[in-house]
Coordinates of C-alpha atoms in Angstrom, one line a residue:
Chain A
M19 CA -36.3 5.2 26.5
P20 CA -32.6 5.3 25.7
N21 CA -31.3 2.3 23.7
P22 CA -28.6 0.8 25.8
H23 CA -26.8 -0.5 22.7
A24 CA -26.5 2.9 21.0
I25 CA -23.4 3.8 23.0
K26 CA -20.5 1.4 23.8
P27 CA -19.5 1.4 27.5
A28 CA -16.6 3.7 28.3
G29 CA -13.3 1.8 28.6
G30 CA -11.6 1.6 32.0
G31 CA -8.1 2.7 32.7
V32 CA -6.1 5.9 32.2
F33 CA -5.6 5.5 28.4
A34 CA -9.2 5.1 27.6
R35 CA -10.0 8.2 29.6
L36 CA -7.2 10.1 27.9
S37 CA -8.5 9.0 24.5
D38 CA -11.9 10.4 25.4
L39 CA -10.3 13.6 26.7
F40 CA -8.2 14.1 23.5
W41 CA -11.3 13.6 21.4
R42 CA -13.3 16.2 23.3
R43 CA -10.4 18.7 23.4
P44 CA -8.2 18.3 20.4
G45 CA -6.1 21.3 21.6
V46 CA -5.0 19.3 24.6
L47 CA -3.6 16.6 22.3
L48 CA -1.8 19.1 20.2
L49 CA -0.3 20.8 23.3
T50 CA 0.9 17.4 24.7
L51 CA 2.6 16.6 21.4
L52 CA 4.2 19.9 20.9
L53 CA 5.4 20.9 24.3
P54 CA 8.5 18.7 24.5
P55 CA 9.9 19.7 21.0
V56 CA 9.0 23.4 21.7
L57 CA 10.8 23.3 25.0
W58 CA 13.8 21.5 23.4
L59 CA 14.1 23.6 20.3
G60 CA 12.7 26.9 21.4
V61 CA 14.1 27.2 24.9
I62 CA 17.2 25.1 25.2
Y63 CA 18.5 25.2 21.6
I64 CA 17.5 28.7 20.4
G65 CA 18.0 30.1 23.9
S66 CA 21.6 29.0 24.1
L67 CA 22.2 30.1 20.6
V68 CA 20.9 33.6 21.4
A69 CA 23.0 33.7 24.5
L70 CA 26.1 32.8 22.4
L71 CA 25.3 35.4 19.8
A72 CA 24.8 38.1 22.5
Q73 CA 28.4 37.5 23.4
S74 CA 29.5 38.8 20.0
F75 CA 28.4 42.3 21.1
F76 CA 30.8 42.2 24.0
S77 CA 34.6 42.5 23.7
I78 CA 37.7 41.1 25.3
D79 CA 40.1 43.2 27.2
E80 CA 43.4 42.9 25.5
F81 CA 45.5 43.2 28.7
S82 CA 43.6 41.1 31.2
G83 CA 42.0 38.7 28.7
L84 CA 38.7 39.2 30.5
I85 CA 35.4 39.8 28.8
K86 CA 34.0 43.3 29.1
Y87 CA 30.2 43.2 29.4
E88 CA 29.6 46.4 27.4
L89 CA 27.7 46.5 24.2
T90 CA 30.1 47.3 21.3
F91 CA 30.8 46.5 17.7
K92 CA 34.5 46.3 18.3
T93 CA 34.5 42.5 17.9
Y94 CA 32.8 42.7 14.6
L95 CA 35.4 45.2 13.4
E96 CA 38.0 42.6 14.4
L97 CA 36.4 40.2 11.9
L98 CA 37.5 42.7 9.2
R99 CA 41.2 42.3 10.0
P100 CA 43.0 40.8 6.9
A101 CA 43.7 37.5 8.7
N102 CA 40.1 37.0 9.8
L103 CA 38.7 38.3 6.5
D104 CA 40.8 35.7 4.7
I105 CA 39.2 33.0 6.9
L106 CA 35.7 34.2 6.0
V107 CA 36.4 34.5 2.2
R108 CA 38.2 31.1 2.2
T109 CA 35.3 29.3 4.0
V110 CA 32.5 31.0 2.0
S111 CA 34.2 30.3 -1.4
M112 CA 34.8 26.7 -0.4
A113 CA 31.1 26.3 0.7
A114 CA 30.0 27.8 -2.6
M115 CA 32.2 25.6 -4.7
V116 CA 31.1 22.5 -2.8
T117 CA 27.5 23.4 -3.1
L118 CA 27.7 24.0 -6.8
A119 CA 29.6 20.8 -7.5
A120 CA 27.2 18.8 -5.3
A121 CA 24.3 20.2 -7.2
V122 CA 25.8 19.3 -10.6
I123 CA 26.8 15.7 -9.5
A124 CA 23.6 15.1 -7.5
F125 CA 21.2 16.0 -10.3
P126 CA 21.7 13.1 -12.7
I127 CA 21.6 10.7 -9.7
A128 CA 18.5 12.2 -8.3
Y129 CA 16.9 12.4 -11.7
Y130 CA 17.6 8.8 -12.5
A131 CA 16.2 7.7 -9.1
A132 CA 13.0 9.8 -9.5
R133 CA 12.3 9.1 -13.1
Y134 CA 13.6 5.6 -13.9
A135 CA 14.4 3.6 -10.8
T136 CA 11.6 1.3 -9.5
G137 CA 11.4 -1.6 -7.1
K138 CA 14.8 -3.1 -6.5
W139 CA 16.7 -0.3 -8.1
K140 CA 15.0 2.3 -5.9
V141 CA 16.1 0.3 -2.8
I142 CA 19.7 0.1 -4.2
F143 CA 19.6 3.9 -4.8
Y144 CA 18.5 4.7 -1.3
L145 CA 21.1 2.2 0.1
G146 CA 23.8 3.7 -2.1
V147 CA 23.1 7.2 -1.0
M148 CA 22.5 6.5 2.7
L149 CA 25.1 3.8 3.3
P150 CA 28.0 6.3 3.6
L151 CA 26.0 8.1 6.3
W152 CA 26.0 4.9 8.4
S153 CA 29.8 4.9 9.0
S154 CA 31.6 7.3 11.2
Y155 CA 32.3 10.6 9.7
L156 CA 35.9 10.6 11.1
V157 CA 36.6 7.2 9.5
K158 CA 35.5 8.5 6.2
V159 CA 37.6 11.6 6.4
Y160 CA 40.7 9.6 7.4
A161 CA 40.0 7.1 4.6
W162 CA 40.1 10.0 2.2
K163 CA 43.3 11.3 3.7
L164 CA 44.9 7.9 2.8
I165 CA 43.3 7.9 -0.6
L166 CA 44.6 11.4 -1.4
A167 CA 48.0 11.0 0.1
K168 CA 51.2 11.0 -2.0
E169 CA 51.5 7.3 -1.4
G170 CA 47.8 6.7 -1.7
I171 CA 45.8 4.8 -4.3
L172 CA 44.7 7.8 -6.3
N173 CA 48.3 8.8 -7.0
W174 CA 49.1 5.2 -7.8
I175 CA 46.3 5.0 -10.4
V176 CA 47.3 8.3 -11.9
E177 CA 50.9 7.0 -12.2
K178 CA 49.8 3.8 -13.9
L179 CA 47.8 5.7 -16.4
H180 CA 50.9 7.9 -17.1
L181 CA 48.9 11.0 -16.2
S182 CA 51.2 12.2 -13.4
W183 CA 52.1 15.2 -15.5
A184 CA 48.5 16.3 -15.4
L185 CA 48.1 15.9 -11.6
D186 CA 51.5 17.7 -11.1
G187 CA 50.2 20.5 -13.3
I188 CA 47.1 20.8 -11.2
L189 CA 49.0 20.7 -7.9
A190 CA 51.4 23.3 -9.2
M191 CA 48.6 25.8 -9.5
P192 CA 48.6 28.6 -7.0
V193 CA 46.2 28.6 -4.1
I194 CA 44.4 25.4 -4.9
G195 CA 47.5 23.3 -5.3
G196 CA 50.0 21.9 -2.8
N197 CA 52.5 19.1 -2.2
S198 CA 49.9 16.4 -2.6
L199 CA 46.1 16.2 -2.9
S200 CA 45.8 15.5 0.8
V201 CA 47.3 18.8 1.8
S202 CA 45.7 21.0 -0.9
Y203 CA 42.4 22.8 -1.1
I204 CA 41.4 20.4 -3.9
G205 CA 41.6 17.6 -1.3
T206 CA 39.5 19.5 1.2
F207 CA 37.0 20.2 -1.6
L208 CA 36.8 16.5 -2.6
V209 CA 36.2 15.4 0.9
F210 CA 33.6 18.0 1.6
L211 CA 31.9 17.1 -1.6
Y212 CA 31.8 13.4 -0.8
V213 CA 30.6 13.8 2.8
W214 CA 27.8 16.2 2.1
L215 CA 26.6 14.8 -1.3
P216 CA 23.7 12.7 0.2
F217 CA 22.3 15.8 1.7
M218 CA 22.0 17.3 -1.8
I219 CA 20.7 14.1 -3.5
L220 CA 17.8 13.3 -1.2
P221 CA 15.9 16.6 -1.3
M222 CA 16.6 17.0 -5.0
Q223 CA 15.2 13.5 -5.6
A224 CA 12.1 14.3 -3.5
S225 CA 11.4 17.4 -5.6
L226 CA 11.9 15.6 -8.9
E227 CA 9.5 12.8 -7.8
R228 CA 6.8 15.5 -8.0
V229 CA 7.4 16.2 -11.7
P230 CA 5.1 13.8 -13.5
L231 CA 6.2 12.4 -16.9
S232 CA 3.2 14.3 -18.5
F233 CA 5.0 17.6 -17.8
L234 CA 8.0 16.6 -19.8
E235 CA 5.7 15.3 -22.6
A236 CA 3.6 18.5 -22.5
S237 CA 6.8 20.6 -22.9
S238 CA 8.0 18.5 -25.7
D239 CA 4.6 18.5 -27.3
L240 CA 4.6 22.3 -27.3
G241 CA 7.9 22.4 -29.2
A242 CA 10.6 22.4 -26.6
K243 CA 13.8 20.4 -27.3
P244 CA 15.1 18.4 -24.4
A245 CA 17.5 21.1 -23.3
Q246 CA 14.7 23.7 -23.4
T247 CA 12.5 21.4 -21.4
F248 CA 15.2 21.0 -18.8
W249 CA 15.6 24.8 -18.3
A250 CA 12.0 25.7 -18.6
V251 CA 10.3 22.9 -16.6
V252 CA 12.6 20.4 -14.9
F253 CA 15.1 22.9 -13.4
P254 CA 12.5 25.3 -11.9
L255 CA 10.6 22.4 -10.4
A256 CA 13.7 20.9 -9.0
L257 CA 14.9 24.2 -7.6
P258 CA 13.2 24.0 -4.2
G259 CA 14.9 20.7 -3.6
M260 CA 18.1 22.1 -4.9
I261 CA 17.8 25.0 -2.5
A262 CA 16.9 22.7 0.4
G263 CA 20.0 20.6 -0.4
S264 CA 22.2 23.6 -0.8
I265 CA 21.2 24.8 2.7
F266 CA 22.6 21.6 4.0
T267 CA 25.8 21.5 1.9
F268 CA 26.5 25.2 2.3
S269 CA 25.8 25.5 6.0
L270 CA 27.5 22.2 6.9
T271 CA 30.6 23.3 5.0
L272 CA 30.5 26.8 6.6
G273 CA 30.5 25.2 10.1
D274 CA 32.8 22.2 9.8
Y275 CA 36.1 22.3 11.5
I276 CA 37.3 18.6 11.2
I277 CA 37.7 18.1 7.5
P278 CA 39.9 21.1 6.8
Q279 CA 42.0 20.1 9.8
I280 CA 42.6 16.5 8.6
V281 CA 42.7 17.1 4.8
G282 CA 44.0 20.3 3.4
S283 CA 46.5 23.1 3.9
S284 CA 46.9 24.3 7.4
R285 CA 45.0 27.5 6.7
L286 CA 41.9 28.1 8.9
F287 CA 38.3 27.8 8.1
I288 CA 35.5 29.5 10.1
G289 CA 34.8 26.4 12.2
Q290 CA 38.4 26.0 13.2
A291 CA 38.5 29.7 14.1
V292 CA 35.5 29.4 16.3
Y293 CA 37.0 26.3 17.9
S294 CA 40.3 27.9 18.7
H295 CA 38.8 31.2 19.9
Q296 CA 36.3 29.8 22.3
G297 CA 38.8 27.1 23.5
T298 CA 42.4 27.9 24.0
A299 CA 42.3 31.6 23.2
G300 CA 39.3 32.2 25.5
N301 CA 38.0 34.9 23.1
I302 CA 34.3 33.9 23.2
P303 CA 33.1 37.3 21.8
L304 CA 35.2 36.8 18.6
A305 CA 34.1 33.1 18.4
A306 CA 30.5 34.3 18.6
A307 CA 31.1 36.9 15.9
F308 CA 32.5 34.2 13.6
T309 CA 29.4 32.2 14.3
V310 CA 27.1 35.0 13.3
V311 CA 28.7 35.2 9.8
P312 CA 27.2 31.9 8.5
I313 CA 23.8 32.7 10.0
I314 CA 23.7 36.0 8.2
I315 CA 24.9 34.5 4.9
M316 CA 22.3 31.8 5.1
A317 CA 19.5 34.3 5.9
F318 CA 20.6 36.4 3.0
Y319 CA 20.8 33.4 0.7
L320 CA 17.3 32.3 1.5
W321 CA 15.9 35.8 1.1
F322 CA 17.5 36.0 -2.3
A323 CA 16.3 32.6 -3.4
K324 CA 12.7 33.5 -2.3
R325 CA 12.9 36.8 -4.2
K326 CA 14.0 35.0 -7.3
G327 CA 11.0 32.7 -7.1
A328 CA 12.8 29.5 -6.1
F329 CA 9.9 28.5 -3.8
D330 CA 7.0 29.4 -6.2
A331 CA 6.5 25.7 -7.1
I332 CA 5.9 24.6 -3.5
Chain B
M198 CA -7.1 14.4 -50.7
I199 CA -4.4 13.9 -48.2
S200 CA -5.6 12.5 -44.9
A201 CA -4.6 14.2 -41.6
V202 CA -3.3 11.1 -39.9
T203 CA -2.6 7.7 -41.5
F204 CA -1.6 4.5 -39.8
E205 CA -0.3 1.7 -42.0
N206 CA 0.1 -1.7 -40.3
V207 CA 1.2 0.0 -37.1
S208 CA 2.0 -2.2 -34.1
Q209 CA 3.2 -1.2 -30.7
H210 CA 4.3 -4.1 -28.4
F211 CA 5.2 -3.8 -24.8
G212 CA 7.0 -7.1 -24.2
S213 CA 4.4 -9.7 -25.0
V214 CA 1.5 -7.3 -24.8
K215 CA 0.3 -6.1 -28.2
A216 CA -1.1 -2.7 -27.2
V217 CA -1.7 -1.9 -30.9
D218 CA -1.7 -4.7 -33.4
Q219 CA -1.3 -4.3 -37.2
L220 CA -3.6 -1.3 -37.2
N221 CA -4.7 0.6 -40.3
L222 CA -6.5 4.0 -39.9
Q223 CA -7.2 7.2 -41.8
I224 CA -8.3 10.3 -40.2
D225 CA -9.6 13.0 -42.6
E226 CA -8.6 16.7 -42.5
G227 CA -11.0 18.8 -40.4
E228 CA -12.9 15.9 -38.9
F229 CA -13.7 15.3 -35.3
F230 CA -12.5 11.8 -34.7
A231 CA -13.2 9.7 -31.6
M232 CA -11.2 6.7 -30.4
L233 CA -13.6 4.8 -28.2
G234 CA -12.9 1.6 -26.2
P235 CA -12.4 0.1 -22.8
S236 CA -9.1 0.7 -20.9
G237 CA -6.3 -1.3 -22.4
S238 CA -7.8 -1.4 -25.8
G239 CA -5.0 0.6 -27.4
K240 CA -6.8 3.9 -28.0
T241 CA -4.5 5.9 -25.8
T242 CA -1.4 4.3 -27.2
C243 CA -2.6 5.3 -30.7
L244 CA -3.0 8.9 -29.5
R245 CA 0.6 8.8 -28.0
L246 CA 1.9 7.4 -31.3
I247 CA 0.4 10.4 -33.2
A248 CA 1.9 12.8 -30.6
G249 CA 5.3 11.1 -30.8
F250 CA 5.6 10.1 -27.1
Q251 CA 6.1 6.6 -28.3
K252 CA 7.8 5.0 -31.3
P253 CA 5.8 2.2 -33.0
T254 CA 7.3 -1.3 -33.0
A255 CA 6.4 -1.6 -36.6
G256 CA 4.5 0.2 -39.3
K257 CA 4.2 3.7 -40.7
I258 CA 2.5 6.7 -39.3
S259 CA 2.0 9.8 -41.5
I260 CA 0.7 13.2 -40.6
F261 CA -0.5 15.1 -43.7
G262 CA 1.4 12.7 -45.9
E263 CA 4.7 13.0 -44.1
A264 CA 6.1 9.9 -42.4
V265 CA 6.7 10.8 -38.7
Q266 CA 7.7 7.7 -36.9
D267 CA 11.3 9.0 -36.6
V268 CA 10.3 12.6 -35.8
P269 CA 10.4 13.7 -32.1
P270 CA 7.3 15.3 -30.6
Y271 CA 8.8 18.8 -30.6
R272 CA 9.1 18.7 -34.4
R273 CA 5.5 17.6 -35.0
N274 CA 2.9 20.2 -35.7
V275 CA 0.5 18.4 -33.4
N276 CA -0.6 19.4 -29.9
T277 CA -2.1 17.5 -27.0
V278 CA -4.6 18.2 -24.2
F279 CA -3.5 15.8 -21.5
Q280 CA -5.8 13.8 -19.3
D281 CA -4.3 15.3 -16.2
Y282 CA -3.9 18.7 -18.1
A283 CA -0.2 18.8 -17.2
L284 CA -0.2 22.5 -16.5
F285 CA 3.1 23.7 -15.2
P286 CA 2.6 24.7 -11.6
H287 CA 5.5 27.2 -11.5
L288 CA 4.0 29.3 -14.3
T289 CA 1.0 31.5 -14.3
V290 CA -2.0 30.7 -16.5
A291 CA -0.9 33.2 -19.2
E292 CA 2.7 31.8 -19.1
N293 CA 1.4 28.3 -19.5
V294 CA -0.7 29.3 -22.5
A295 CA 2.2 31.2 -24.1
Y296 CA 4.7 28.4 -23.4
A297 CA 4.9 27.2 -27.0
L298 CA 5.5 30.9 -28.1
K299 CA 8.2 31.4 -25.5
I300 CA 9.9 28.3 -26.8
K301 CA 9.8 29.7 -30.3
K302 CA 11.3 33.0 -28.9
V303 CA 8.3 35.1 -29.8
N304 CA 8.7 38.5 -28.1
K305 CA 6.9 39.3 -24.8
T306 CA 4.3 41.7 -26.1
T307 CA 3.1 39.3 -28.8
R308 CA 3.1 36.5 -26.3
Q309 CA 0.9 38.4 -23.9
K310 CA -1.5 39.4 -26.6
E311 CA -1.8 35.9 -28.1
S312 CA -2.2 34.2 -24.7
E313 CA -5.0 36.7 -23.7
K314 CA -6.6 36.0 -27.1
A315 CA -6.4 32.2 -26.6
L316 CA -7.8 32.6 -23.0
E317 CA -10.7 34.6 -24.3
M318 CA -11.4 31.9 -26.9
V319 CA -12.0 29.4 -24.0
R320 CA -13.9 32.1 -22.1
L321 CA -11.1 32.6 -19.5
G322 CA -10.2 36.2 -20.4
G323 CA -8.6 38.0 -17.4
Y324 CA -7.5 34.8 -15.7
G325 CA -3.9 35.1 -17.0
K326 CA -2.3 36.2 -13.8
R327 CA -3.5 33.3 -11.7
R328 CA -1.8 30.1 -10.9
P329 CA -3.2 26.8 -12.3
S330 CA -3.6 25.7 -8.6
E331 CA -6.1 28.5 -8.1
L332 CA -8.5 27.3 -10.9
S333 CA -11.2 24.7 -10.8
G334 CA -11.0 21.5 -12.8
G335 CA -13.1 22.8 -15.6
Q336 CA -11.1 26.0 -15.9
R337 CA -7.8 24.0 -15.9
Q338 CA -9.2 22.0 -18.7
R339 CA -9.8 25.2 -20.7
V340 CA -6.3 26.5 -20.0
A341 CA -4.9 23.2 -21.3
L342 CA -7.0 23.6 -24.4
A343 CA -5.9 27.2 -25.0
R344 CA -2.3 26.2 -24.5
A345 CA -2.6 23.4 -27.0
L346 CA -4.3 25.6 -29.6
I347 CA -2.1 28.6 -29.4
N348 CA 0.3 27.2 -32.0
K349 CA -2.6 26.5 -34.4
P350 CA -1.6 22.8 -34.7
K351 CA -2.5 20.7 -37.8
V352 CA -4.1 18.1 -35.5
L353 CA -5.3 18.5 -31.9
L354 CA -5.1 15.4 -29.7
L355 CA -7.3 15.1 -26.6
D356 CA -6.7 12.3 -24.1
E357 CA -9.9 11.7 -22.1
P358 CA -10.3 15.5 -21.9
L359 CA -13.6 15.5 -20.0
G360 CA -12.9 12.5 -17.8
A361 CA -12.2 14.5 -14.6
L362 CA -15.2 16.8 -14.9
D363 CA -18.6 16.3 -13.3
L364 CA -21.6 15.4 -15.5
K365 CA -23.1 18.9 -16.0
L366 CA -19.7 20.5 -16.9
R367 CA -18.9 17.6 -19.1
E368 CA -22.1 18.1 -21.2
E369 CA -21.4 21.8 -21.4
M370 CA -17.8 21.2 -22.6
Q371 CA -18.9 18.7 -25.2
G372 CA -21.0 21.4 -26.9
E373 CA -18.1 23.9 -26.6
L374 CA -15.5 21.5 -28.0
K375 CA -17.7 20.7 -30.9
T376 CA -18.3 24.4 -31.7
L377 CA -14.7 25.3 -31.2
Q378 CA -13.6 22.5 -33.6
Q379 CA -16.1 23.6 -36.3
S380 CA -15.0 27.3 -36.1
L381 CA -11.3 26.5 -36.1
G382 CA -11.5 23.7 -38.7
I383 CA -8.6 21.8 -37.1
T384 CA -8.7 18.0 -37.0
F385 CA -9.5 16.9 -33.5
V386 CA -8.7 13.4 -32.4
F387 CA -10.0 12.4 -29.0
V388 CA -9.8 9.4 -26.8
T389 CA -12.7 8.4 -24.5
H390 CA -14.2 5.3 -22.9
D391 CA -17.6 7.0 -22.8
Q392 CA -19.7 6.2 -25.8
S393 CA -22.2 9.0 -25.2
E394 CA -19.3 11.5 -25.3
A395 CA -17.9 10.0 -28.5
F396 CA -21.3 9.9 -30.2
S397 CA -22.3 13.5 -29.2
M398 CA -19.2 15.1 -30.6
A399 CA -17.5 13.0 -33.2
D400 CA -18.0 12.9 -37.0
R401 CA -16.6 9.4 -37.0
V402 CA -15.9 6.9 -34.3
A403 CA -13.3 4.0 -34.1
V404 CA -14.3 1.4 -31.6
F405 CA -11.1 -0.2 -30.2
N406 CA -10.8 -3.7 -28.9
E407 CA -7.5 -5.5 -28.0
G408 CA -5.3 -3.3 -30.1
K409 CA -7.4 -3.4 -33.2
I410 CA -10.3 -1.4 -34.5
A411 CA -13.5 -3.4 -34.1
Q412 CA -15.5 -1.0 -36.1
L413 CA -15.1 2.4 -37.7
G414 CA -18.0 4.6 -38.9
T415 CA -20.4 7.4 -38.1
P416 CA -22.0 7.3 -34.6
E417 CA -25.4 6.5 -36.2
H418 CA -23.9 3.6 -38.1
I419 CA -22.1 2.1 -35.1
Y420 CA -25.1 2.5 -32.9
H421 CA -27.6 0.9 -35.3
R422 CA -25.4 -1.5 -37.2
P423 CA -22.7 -2.9 -34.8
N424 CA -20.2 -5.2 -36.5
D425 CA -20.0 -7.8 -33.7
L426 CA -21.0 -8.7 -30.2
F427 CA -18.2 -6.6 -28.7
V428 CA -19.3 -3.4 -30.4
A429 CA -22.9 -4.1 -29.7
S430 CA -22.3 -4.7 -26.0
F431 CA -19.7 -1.9 -25.5
V432 CA -21.8 0.7 -27.3
G433 CA -24.7 1.2 -25.0
S434 CA -26.9 -1.4 -23.3
S435 CA -28.2 -3.3 -26.3
N436 CA -30.1 -6.6 -26.2
V437 CA -27.9 -9.2 -27.7
L438 CA -29.4 -12.5 -29.0
D439 CA -27.4 -15.6 -29.7
R440 CA -28.0 -18.2 -32.4
D441 CA -30.3 -20.4 -30.3
Q442 CA -32.4 -17.4 -29.3
L443 CA -32.7 -16.3 -32.9
N444 CA -33.8 -19.8 -33.8
V445 CA -36.8 -19.5 -31.4
I446 CA -38.0 -16.4 -33.3
G447 CA -37.3 -17.9 -36.6
V448 CA -34.3 -15.9 -37.7
T449 CA -31.0 -17.5 -38.9
G450 CA -27.7 -15.9 -37.9
E451 CA -24.9 -16.1 -35.4
A452 CA -26.0 -13.2 -33.3
A453 CA -28.1 -10.1 -33.4
S454 CA -28.6 -6.8 -31.5
L455 CA -31.9 -5.3 -30.7
R456 CA -31.9 -1.7 -29.3
P457 CA -34.0 -1.3 -26.1
E458 CA -35.8 1.8 -27.6
A459 CA -36.8 -0.2 -30.7
I460 CA -39.0 -2.5 -28.6
Q461 CA -42.7 -1.7 -28.5
L462 CA -44.8 -2.6 -25.5
N463 CA -48.6 -3.2 -25.7
E464 CA -49.0 -1.8 -29.2
G465 CA -51.6 -4.6 -29.7
G466 CA -51.3 -8.3 -30.3
D467 CA -51.0 -11.3 -27.9
K468 CA -49.6 -11.1 -24.4
N469 CA -46.3 -12.9 -25.0
A470 CA -44.1 -11.6 -22.1
T471 CA -44.1 -10.9 -18.4
V472 CA -42.7 -7.7 -16.8
I473 CA -40.0 -8.6 -14.3
S474 CA -38.6 -5.2 -13.4
K475 CA -39.2 -1.5 -14.0
N476 CA -36.8 1.4 -13.5
F477 CA -37.6 5.1 -13.7
L478 CA -34.8 6.8 -15.6
G479 CA -36.3 10.3 -15.8
S480 CA -37.2 11.0 -19.4
S481 CA -37.9 7.3 -20.1
I482 CA -38.7 4.1 -18.3
K483 CA -36.7 0.9 -18.5
V484 CA -38.8 -2.3 -18.5
V485 CA -37.2 -5.7 -18.4
V486 CA -39.5 -8.5 -19.8
E487 CA -39.2 -12.2 -19.8
M488 CA -40.1 -13.9 -23.1
D489 CA -40.0 -17.5 -24.2
F490 CA -36.4 -17.3 -25.3
G491 CA -35.0 -15.1 -22.6
Q492 CA -35.0 -11.5 -21.2
L493 CA -35.1 -8.3 -23.1
S494 CA -34.8 -4.7 -21.8
A495 CA -37.0 -2.0 -23.3
L496 CA -37.0 1.7 -23.1
V497 CA -40.4 3.2 -23.3
D498 CA -41.9 6.7 -22.8
H499 CA -44.2 7.6 -19.9
A500 CA -47.4 7.2 -22.0
R501 CA -46.6 3.5 -22.3
G502 CA -44.6 2.8 -19.2
D503 CA -46.4 4.6 -16.4
S504 CA -49.3 2.2 -16.2
I505 CA -47.1 -1.0 -16.4
V506 CA -46.6 -2.9 -13.1
V507 CA -44.1 -5.6 -12.4
G508 CA -45.8 -9.0 -13.0
D509 CA -48.1 -7.7 -15.8
N510 CA -48.4 -9.8 -18.9
V511 CA -47.7 -7.6 -21.9
N512 CA -47.2 -7.7 -25.6
V513 CA -43.7 -7.2 -26.9
A514 CA -43.0 -6.5 -30.6
W515 CA -40.4 -4.9 -32.8
D516 CA -39.9 -3.9 -36.4
K517 CA -38.1 -6.4 -38.5
E518 CA -35.4 -3.9 -39.5
A519 CA -34.7 -3.1 -35.8
L520 CA -33.2 -6.6 -35.3
H521 CA -29.6 -6.3 -36.6
V522 CA -28.0 -9.6 -37.5
M523 CA -24.3 -9.4 -37.1
S524 CA -21.5 -11.0 -39.1
G525 CA -18.8 -11.3 -36.5
T526 CA -19.3 -13.2 -33.4
D527 CA -16.2 -12.6 -31.3
A528 CA -17.0 -11.0 -28.0

């Protein structure tokens, strides 16, 4: 005779029945959870990206300004024209410099947070890193424009310190200099660096969290001086986080069109080129071709990082 | 003779906690030395002081006669097997083992040869190309051992080296460590909270309690002649009798220990005790008896124990020398 107390009665209602169904068929639960994001990312996002990229294989008729729907590499050849090539080189060098500087500045901060900060100090670290992300990006960029302007606070401090000669010397340098910091590449660089820095610190800190103190002790125990321990143990283990951070800083710099427009010389970056070509100029094929460049650069960068063993520790 | 490691009035304080307190210690060259004690007794701190991961608050530490308290770990000819092994996950097994050689800028061919030799020594020949994550706990332990031994250190430190292994593997490794130490002739200092591990491997054992050494001596000495109640109760499950109980049996003293296996059951004489429990332990049987002054536990063989039933009246006796009266009384 079955014991009536061995099984609890089935709960009534839709949710109880759903719970039973999900338990019996775990696949149904997985499908329910994954369907919305797959639709969103896979179909709407990737789909429209592919549609845009497909445009880069069309070209524009120079006389009518209409798009010719024939497959051609003509638009890509146009990217190689000196004016366009300048834009690519300028943007990629800026992104590389910003990424490198962000990695150098982020490391000590991330290292401190991972190794030493506990309790209250960890909260302060997270707040300090995240707080700038809470305010509008435009507000921050305009604030920087004011800071870097000729009449701005930075100039004032430099003057009070009697270091104007040094700043003038830097601004007198070709390419990176300008009338003031706010209209020079140095200014653009500083703002990029400030705005993207949290995206480098956080993944780097996460990867350093996974380096236990015993690794450092073991390295030292085996005869490695602190600098050797850094290069042989800490750096390789922090590398995946550094790469993750650099993907953010690099690709965000490659695609941004607001910062170079507000702070810097009037010379174009990729983002501005895309903006103007797909907007006023109506040259969607060229805009699409410009968009392909960062994607290819990132793909190549990741392939290279993987080949160099950057992800071995994951 | 110069001793391998010497502590002179060494203290290590963390705030108000005295992890190590005014400690004096000499470890001889070539000996297998165990630091035994409960967690928080200061044994691991002592090991870390020898390795150089910590600087003592006060006192002098020497390794082979040279004062080292101001010498960083990377300049000490001492290597450590860590409790969590601390194998570098981004390096292969061979690269881990050869790490110290790479730091010394030894060329690649020599490094490969030496690391393979060290791996063969711990019976892991041919495992060099694998990653630490692909090895079992016991194998990782051997890799950590090979890595620490490749530099031929003057002293090898082992921090709870067998703690993470299961019982069978642990017993196997105990034998191997002992053999390895004897063939290499290197001074081994190892930390453990497991008295059977300390006794089975060490030449001498220091029992730690609250930052001090409660007793130092050979395993036999510590087992049979514990200094005080703490040592007696920490080292195995001894019967401990206090002054009042000793009075009942006509012995004067503050406290005494009586080993369970020294107690004889039914070897003749009056029935002076009642059996209150009986546990089968495999090779022996544990019998707890109630006497006029309290309870005693006894370990007896099957010839004696099999016929005993709970509730039986039995005779309990022991040799006079088996009762060890202790000087110290602090528990």
